[in-house]
Amino acid sequence: MKSYPDHKGNRISRRDLLQRGASAGALSLLPAGLRAATEARVPLTARNASFQLAPSGYAATGIWGYDGGAPGPEIRVAQGGRVSRRLVNELPQGTSVHWHGIRIDNAMDGVAGLTQQSVAPGDTFDYDFVVPDAGTYWYHSHDRSWEQVARGLHGALIVEEAEVPDVDREEVLILDDWLLNPETAQIDDSFDHPMAMSHAGRIGNYVTTNARFDFSRPVRRHERLRLRLINASNARIFTLQLNGLTGWTVALDAMPLPAPVPVEQGLILGPAQRVDLIVDITAGEGETAYLLRRGGDNRPVSQAAFPVSGSASRARRAPPAPLPPNPRMSAPDLAAARRLRLVMAGGAMGRMDSALLGGERIGFRQLAASGRFWAFNEMAEMTQEPLGDLSLGEPVRLQIVNDTVFPHAMHLHGMHFRQVRADGAASPMRDTLLVAAGETREIAFIADNPGDWLFHCHMLSHAASGMMTWVRVT
Ligand SMILES: [Cu+2]
């Protein structure tokens, strides 16, 4: 009989599973602890599928998706609740799931090779964790992510506030791009191509919202919507703008802003970043409001269309109230903080002539031949020693120097941080920061979550070719 290891390494037979599954009907009669254990059997299956991604007339596209969808199923849970899913791997490769932005128990962070072993084809892994903060999150593969996320292994994870904001409805918009063969509509499988690795990353040629190139939702004039925007692309930086909508930014990377900020300029959304907007439909009846993105030649193109018919019963409302704050949002003590520094180097047209790989200093050409184009502090791979060995509760300042000619979206697992501005002021909390070419930024955070946490570029081809490090909190 085939058996599977659970996350503690215990073997579970298929018969055990069936017997446990059979009790699901009596769920509501179980005490809470047992109920959590039973709910952990809800599968999240990573598998092959195909669907009509390209416009009709093209072939269906073969993807890898959670439960066969791309995006995968939306997971929605109340703040303070639990997410319990059994990852079932039906892919031809090992895989794992990372719950991006959740201040999670380290063992559940889903980083293959750091917080867990890769889940082999045919195997399963039980994820079961509490979500302490409300907000807009996403989940995605964290094993060969530059291939697996590009093939479709991602979905939205929404944690609802106890007090729901006063909006008529909300839309979760997952922004993505796909690199499709224009003849066959199949996903280009040159995942390890040196061009994507060494330049801006894998940029798709087919841009979608919730896997639709022509995403559209009918609305009424004066309707108030909450838009939860998630950038699930491998490397694309979206520059967005509102048209026929008046909007406020209310959260960045899930964390509420102290006060809503009117959207006046373009919104920049780097890979893995999220923004929550509250928007009022100000376009007239018969018109169409748009979320626009800057396309080729800087022309604005529709990322999401909102055709207006009829009016909501109310006239325009007063500006929205802020979202309720999450716990543990206090700013770190900058004066007492430990200082760390990360220098990013390498890439095409960069100045890096060598870096360390396997304990040896290696020239750029030879690094490139080994699929390594980037280095963090001169290391072209994950190191045995962490970038920072931090004490629980310690404040940290981390300077990030981008000595390359490309932007990088730096993501810290397990903890949110604040950018420290030149004048010493702290920016809103987030978990992913875009650092432009040639720029130096500083972030600060409180090391308040124990474990080994990855810190890497979310241009996923960059992470695969040298841009990964980690910190330890004990
Ligand atoms: Cu990068």
mmCIF file of C-alpha atoms in Angstrom, residues 15-256:
data_model
loop_
_atom_site.group_PDB
_atom_site.id
_atom_site.type_symbol
_atom_site.label_atom_id
_atom_site.label_comp_id
_atom_site.label_asym_id
_atom_site.label_seq_id
_atom_site.Cartn_x
_atom_site.Cartn_y
_atom_site.Cartn_z
ATOM 1 C CA ARG A 15 -6.275 3.473 4.190
ATOM 2 C CA ASP A 16 -5.639 5.833 7.130
ATOM 3 C CA LEU A 17 -6.464 8.707 4.845
ATOM 4 C CA LEU A 18 -9.720 7.153 3.713
ATOM 5 C CA GLN A 19 -10.748 6.392 7.284
ATOM 6 C CA ARG A 20 -9.941 9.918 8.393
ATOM 7 C CA GLY A 21 -11.707 11.313 5.363
ATOM 8 C CA ALA A 22 -14.838 9.269 6.135
ATOM 9 C CA SER A 23 -15.375 11.179 9.358
ATOM 10 C CA ALA A 24 -15.584 14.506 7.521
ATOM 11 C CA GLY A 25 -19.397 14.419 7.547
ATOM 12 C CA ALA A 26 -19.373 14.618 11.329
ATOM 13 C CA LEU A 27 -17.042 17.610 11.241
ATOM 14 C CA SER A 28 -19.184 20.015 13.190
ATOM 15 C CA LEU A 29 -19.461 17.550 16.082
ATOM 16 C CA LEU A 30 -15.701 17.406 16.609
ATOM 17 C CA PRO A 31 -13.768 19.505 19.118
ATOM 18 C CA ALA A 32 -11.739 22.311 17.498
ATOM 19 C CA GLY A 33 -8.359 20.535 17.660
ATOM 20 C CA LEU A 34 -9.640 17.436 15.911
ATOM 21 C CA ARG A 35 -11.541 19.553 13.440
ATOM 22 C CA ALA A 36 -8.306 21.294 12.413
ATOM 23 C CA ALA A 37 -6.666 17.907 11.874
ATOM 24 C CA THR A 38 -9.524 16.755 9.693
ATOM 25 C CA GLU A 39 -9.642 19.965 7.700
ATOM 26 C CA ALA A 40 -5.955 19.446 6.929
ATOM 27 C CA ARG A 41 -7.137 16.739 4.516
ATOM 28 C CA VAL A 42 -8.566 19.325 2.102
ATOM 29 C CA PRO A 43 -6.308 18.790 -0.890
ATOM 30 C CA LEU A 44 -4.540 21.376 -2.987
ATOM 31 C CA THR A 45 -3.427 19.397 -5.994
ATOM 32 C CA ALA A 46 -0.613 20.646 -8.207
ATOM 33 C CA ARG A 47 -1.238 19.116 -11.596
ATOM 34 C CA ASN A 48 -1.339 19.391 -15.362
ATOM 35 C CA ALA A 49 -4.346 20.966 -16.972
ATOM 36 C CA SER A 50 -5.264 22.881 -20.074
ATOM 37 C CA PHE A 51 -7.671 25.706 -20.733
ATOM 38 C CA GLN A 52 -8.435 28.448 -23.229
ATOM 39 C CA LEU A 53 -5.852 31.042 -22.192
ATOM 40 C CA ALA A 54 -5.169 32.567 -25.625
ATOM 41 C CA PRO A 55 -8.057 34.170 -27.549
ATOM 42 C CA SER A 56 -10.543 31.799 -29.185
ATOM 43 C CA GLY A 57 -9.184 30.430 -32.426
ATOM 44 C CA TYR A 58 -5.947 29.450 -30.687
ATOM 45 C CA ALA A 59 -5.361 26.050 -29.139
ATOM 46 C CA ALA A 60 -5.954 25.485 -25.428
ATOM 47 C CA THR A 61 -2.770 26.063 -23.394
ATOM 48 C CA GLY A 62 -1.251 23.349 -21.244
ATOM 49 C CA ILE A 63 -0.477 24.689 -17.768
ATOM 50 C CA TRP A 64 0.473 23.500 -14.296
ATOM 51 C CA GLY A 65 -2.113 24.693 -11.823
ATOM 52 C CA TYR A 66 -3.374 24.192 -8.297
ATOM 53 C CA ASP A 67 -6.488 22.041 -8.609
ATOM 54 C CA GLY A 68 -5.919 22.409 -12.351
ATOM 55 C CA GLY A 69 -6.564 26.167 -12.445
ATOM 56 C CA ALA A 70 -4.326 29.133 -13.154
ATOM 57 C CA PRO A 71 -4.794 31.073 -11.007
ATOM 58 C CA GLY A 72 -5.474 28.316 -8.488
ATOM 59 C CA PRO A 73 -8.507 28.379 -6.193
ATOM 60 C CA GLU A 74 -8.914 31.506 -4.088
ATOM 61 C CA ILE A 75 -8.268 30.661 -0.448
ATOM 62 C CA ARG A 76 -10.207 32.963 1.850
ATOM 63 C CA VAL A 77 -10.036 32.898 5.615
ATOM 64 C CA ALA A 78 -10.893 35.155 8.545
ATOM 65 C CA GLN A 79 -8.073 36.988 10.322
ATOM 66 C CA GLY A 80 -6.744 34.786 13.115
ATOM 67 C CA GLY A 81 -8.109 31.678 11.399
ATOM 68 C CA ARG A 82 -6.214 28.714 9.999
ATOM 69 C CA VAL A 83 -5.270 27.655 6.518
ATOM 70 C CA SER A 84 -5.098 23.869 6.264
ATOM 71 C CA ARG A 85 -4.327 22.319 2.918
ATOM 72 C CA ARG A 86 -2.761 19.051 1.864
ATOM 73 C CA LEU A 87 -0.482 19.705 -1.087
ATOM 74 C CA VAL A 88 -0.780 16.740 -3.436
ATOM 75 C CA ASN A 89 1.982 16.689 -6.025
ATOM 76 C CA GLU A 90 0.847 15.273 -9.352
ATOM 77 C CA LEU A 91 3.557 17.151 -11.260
ATOM 78 C CA PRO A 92 6.549 15.497 -12.906
ATOM 79 C CA GLN A 93 8.855 17.527 -10.584
ATOM 80 C CA GLY A 94 9.219 18.158 -6.891
ATOM 81 C CA THR A 95 7.298 21.150 -5.573
ATOM 82 C CA SER A 96 6.328 23.140 -2.468
ATOM 83 C CA VAL A 97 3.947 26.007 -1.626
ATOM 84 C CA HIS A 98 5.017 29.371 -0.222
ATOM 85 C CA TRP A 99 2.326 31.556 1.380
ATOM 86 C CA HIS A 100 3.686 34.900 0.335
ATOM 87 C CA GLY A 101 3.613 37.659 2.950
ATOM 88 C CA ILE A 102 2.045 35.660 5.771
ATOM 89 C CA ARG A 103 3.955 36.148 9.031
ATOM 90 C CA ILE A 104 3.903 32.408 9.303
ATOM 91 C CA ASP A 105 5.286 29.589 11.434
ATOM 92 C CA ASN A 106 8.675 28.937 9.790
ATOM 93 C CA ALA A 107 8.016 25.214 9.244
ATOM 94 C CA MET A 108 5.042 26.148 7.033
ATOM 95 C CA ASP A 109 6.867 28.736 4.877
ATOM 96 C CA GLY A 110 7.232 26.296 2.011
ATOM 97 C CA VAL A 111 10.767 27.028 0.835
ATOM 98 C CA ALA A 112 12.103 23.783 -0.623
ATOM 99 C CA GLY A 113 15.675 23.322 0.556
ATOM 100 C CA LEU A 114 15.393 25.726 3.502
ATOM 101 C CA THR A 115 12.224 25.189 5.543
ATOM 102 C CA GLN A 116 11.183 21.820 4.130
ATOM 103 C CA GLN A 117 12.190 19.152 1.673
ATOM 104 C CA SER A 118 10.853 19.334 -1.826
ATOM 105 C CA VAL A 119 7.638 17.299 -2.095
ATOM 106 C CA ALA A 120 8.429 14.561 -4.609
ATOM 107 C CA PRO A 121 6.043 13.610 -7.424
ATOM 108 C CA GLY A 122 3.289 11.433 -5.936
ATOM 109 C CA ASP A 123 3.930 12.706 -2.409
ATOM 110 C CA THR A 124 1.974 15.088 -0.196
ATOM 111 C CA PHE A 125 2.683 17.722 2.428
ATOM 112 C CA ASP A 126 0.289 19.152 5.004
ATOM 113 C CA TYR A 127 0.302 22.910 5.413
ATOM 114 C CA ASP A 128 -1.517 24.084 8.509
ATOM 115 C CA PHE A 129 -0.948 27.562 9.904
ATOM 116 C CA VAL A 130 -2.591 30.539 11.567
ATOM 117 C CA VAL A 131 -2.939 33.831 9.679
ATOM 118 C CA PRO A 132 -2.252 36.655 12.159
ATOM 119 C CA ASP A 133 -2.831 39.572 9.768
ATOM 120 C CA ALA A 134 -5.659 40.583 7.467
ATOM 121 C CA GLY A 135 -4.866 41.507 3.889
ATOM 122 C CA THR A 136 -4.154 40.442 0.329
ATOM 123 C CA TYR A 137 -1.667 37.602 -0.035
ATOM 124 C CA TRP A 138 -0.890 34.966 -2.581
ATOM 125 C CA TYR A 139 0.495 31.485 -2.648
ATOM 126 C CA HIS A 140 2.861 30.033 -5.203
ATOM 127 C CA SER A 141 5.378 27.295 -5.847
ATOM 128 C CA HIS A 142 8.747 27.767 -4.157
ATOM 129 C CA ASP A 143 10.602 24.951 -5.894
ATOM 130 C CA ARG A 144 11.976 25.695 -9.360
ATOM 131 C CA SER A 145 9.694 28.697 -9.017
ATOM 132 C CA TRP A 146 11.020 30.391 -12.172
ATOM 133 C CA GLU A 147 9.471 27.513 -14.100
ATOM 134 C CA GLN A 148 6.566 26.476 -11.866
ATOM 135 C CA VAL A 149 5.124 29.947 -11.227
ATOM 136 C CA ALA A 150 5.437 30.727 -14.960
ATOM 137 C CA ARG A 151 3.506 27.555 -15.753
ATOM 138 C CA GLY A 152 0.638 28.748 -13.544
ATOM 139 C CA LEU A 153 1.251 27.536 -9.972
ATOM 140 C CA HIS A 154 -0.121 30.482 -8.024
ATOM 141 C CA GLY A 155 -3.349 31.730 -6.491
ATOM 142 C CA ALA A 156 -4.821 34.369 -4.199
ATOM 143 C CA LEU A 157 -4.882 34.022 -0.416
ATOM 144 C CA ILE A 158 -7.261 36.543 1.131
ATOM 145 C CA VAL A 159 -7.444 37.171 4.872
ATOM 146 C CA GLU A 160 -10.560 39.102 5.793
ATOM 147 C CA GLU A 161 -10.737 41.806 8.458
ATOM 148 C CA ALA A 162 -13.183 41.271 11.309
ATOM 149 C CA GLU A 163 -14.702 44.668 10.413
ATOM 150 C CA VAL A 164 -15.438 44.642 6.708
ATOM 151 C CA PRO A 165 -14.727 47.981 4.977
ATOM 152 C CA ASP A 166 -17.723 49.852 3.617
ATOM 153 C CA VAL A 167 -17.627 48.916 -0.072
ATOM 154 C CA ASP A 168 -20.304 47.531 -2.400
ATOM 155 C CA ARG A 169 -18.112 44.590 -3.408
ATOM 156 C CA GLU A 170 -14.577 43.564 -4.060
ATOM 157 C CA GLU A 171 -12.599 42.112 -6.923
ATOM 158 C CA VAL A 172 -9.361 40.138 -6.614
ATOM 159 C CA LEU A 173 -7.283 40.922 -9.704
ATOM 160 C CA ILE A 174 -4.278 38.694 -10.351
ATOM 161 C CA LEU A 175 -2.007 40.399 -12.863
ATOM 162 C CA ASP A 176 0.252 38.077 -14.789
ATOM 163 C CA ASP A 177 2.092 37.679 -18.027
ATOM 164 C CA TRP A 178 2.720 34.495 -19.955
ATOM 165 C CA LEU A 179 5.453 33.677 -22.431
ATOM 166 C CA LEU A 180 3.518 31.848 -25.127
ATOM 167 C CA ASN A 181 4.627 30.462 -28.431
ATOM 168 C CA PRO A 182 2.589 32.649 -30.805
ATOM 169 C CA GLU A 183 1.987 29.743 -33.200
ATOM 170 C CA THR A 184 0.935 27.033 -30.766
ATOM 171 C CA ALA A 185 -0.248 29.095 -27.742
ATOM 172 C CA GLN A 186 1.819 26.763 -25.538
ATOM 173 C CA ILE A 187 4.032 28.034 -22.712
ATOM 174 C CA ASP A 188 7.565 28.681 -23.940
ATOM 175 C CA ASP A 189 9.703 26.179 -22.037
ATOM 176 C CA SER A 190 13.050 27.964 -22.283
ATOM 177 C CA PHE A 191 12.946 28.603 -18.531
ATOM 178 C CA ASP A 192 16.713 28.385 -18.106
ATOM 179 C CA HIS A 193 17.535 30.659 -21.016
ATOM 180 C CA PRO A 194 20.583 32.815 -20.179
ATOM 181 C CA MET A 195 18.849 35.892 -21.609
ATOM 182 C CA ALA A 196 16.027 35.767 -19.033
ATOM 183 C CA MET A 197 18.460 34.899 -16.253
ATOM 184 C CA SER A 198 20.957 37.677 -16.972
ATOM 185 C CA HIS A 199 18.649 40.501 -18.070
ATOM 186 C CA ALA A 200 15.327 41.714 -16.632
ATOM 187 C CA GLY A 201 13.980 38.197 -16.031
ATOM 188 C CA ARG A 202 11.357 36.179 -17.882
ATOM 189 C CA ILE A 203 8.968 38.736 -19.362
ATOM 190 C CA GLY A 204 5.829 37.342 -20.973
ATOM 191 C CA ASN A 205 4.270 38.339 -24.267
ATOM 192 C CA TYR A 206 0.664 37.811 -23.178
ATOM 193 C CA VAL A 207 -0.621 39.909 -20.277
ATOM 194 C CA THR A 208 -3.690 38.831 -18.325
ATOM 195 C CA THR A 209 -5.908 39.621 -15.361
ATOM 196 C CA ASN A 210 -7.242 36.456 -13.725
ATOM 197 C CA ALA A 211 -5.984 34.634 -16.840
ATOM 198 C CA ARG A 212 -8.134 36.777 -19.165
ATOM 199 C CA PHE A 213 -6.535 39.092 -21.737
ATOM 200 C CA ASP A 214 -9.865 40.962 -21.938
ATOM 201 C CA PHE A 215 -10.885 41.005 -18.274
ATOM 202 C CA SER A 216 -14.100 42.958 -17.800
ATOM 203 C CA ARG A 217 -16.652 43.410 -15.005
ATOM 204 C CA PRO A 218 -19.884 45.387 -15.323
ATOM 205 C CA VAL A 219 -20.321 48.123 -12.711
ATOM 206 C CA ARG A 220 -22.737 50.903 -11.803
ATOM 207 C CA ARG A 221 -21.923 54.573 -11.580
ATOM 208 C CA HIS A 222 -20.884 55.650 -8.057
ATOM 209 C CA GLU A 223 -20.363 52.073 -7.030
ATOM 210 C CA ARG A 224 -17.512 51.627 -4.525
ATOM 211 C CA LEU A 225 -15.206 48.651 -5.043
ATOM 212 C CA ARG A 226 -12.256 47.251 -3.231
ATOM 213 C CA LEU A 227 -9.683 46.077 -5.754
ATOM 214 C CA ARG A 228 -7.078 43.633 -4.494
ATOM 215 C CA LEU A 229 -4.240 43.708 -7.030
ATOM 216 C CA ILE A 230 -1.625 40.947 -7.019
ATOM 217 C CA ASN A 231 1.374 40.849 -9.354
ATOM 218 C CA ALA A 232 1.944 37.125 -9.959
ATOM 219 C CA SER A 233 4.274 37.534 -12.916
ATOM 220 C CA ASN A 234 7.844 36.237 -12.891
ATOM 221 C CA ALA A 235 9.481 39.581 -13.575
ATOM 222 C CA ARG A 236 7.129 42.201 -15.032
ATOM 223 C CA ILE A 237 6.834 45.560 -13.305
ATOM 224 C CA PHE A 238 3.322 46.870 -13.917
ATOM 225 C CA THR A 239 2.801 50.623 -14.209
ATOM 226 C CA LEU A 240 -0.901 51.174 -13.637
ATOM 227 C CA GLN A 241 -3.261 54.082 -13.811
ATOM 228 C CA LEU A 242 -6.959 54.665 -13.153
ATOM 229 C CA ASN A 243 -9.341 56.031 -15.754
ATOM 230 C CA GLY A 244 -12.990 56.739 -14.900
ATOM 231 C CA LEU A 245 -12.214 55.620 -11.365
ATOM 232 C CA THR A 246 -11.325 57.716 -8.340
ATOM 233 C CA GLY A 247 -9.187 55.630 -6.031
ATOM 234 C CA TRP A 248 -7.306 55.447 -2.760
ATOM 235 C CA THR A 249 -4.509 53.101 -1.787
ATOM 236 C CA VAL A 250 -5.503 51.500 1.513
ATOM 237 C CA ALA A 251 -2.900 48.717 1.887
ATOM 238 C CA LEU A 252 0.491 47.710 0.485
ATOM 239 C CA ASP A 253 1.592 44.071 0.549
ATOM 240 C CA ALA A 254 -1.402 43.353 2.809
ATOM 241 C CA MET A 255 -0.505 45.905 5.477
ATOM 242 C CA PRO A 256 -3.044 48.729 5.968
#
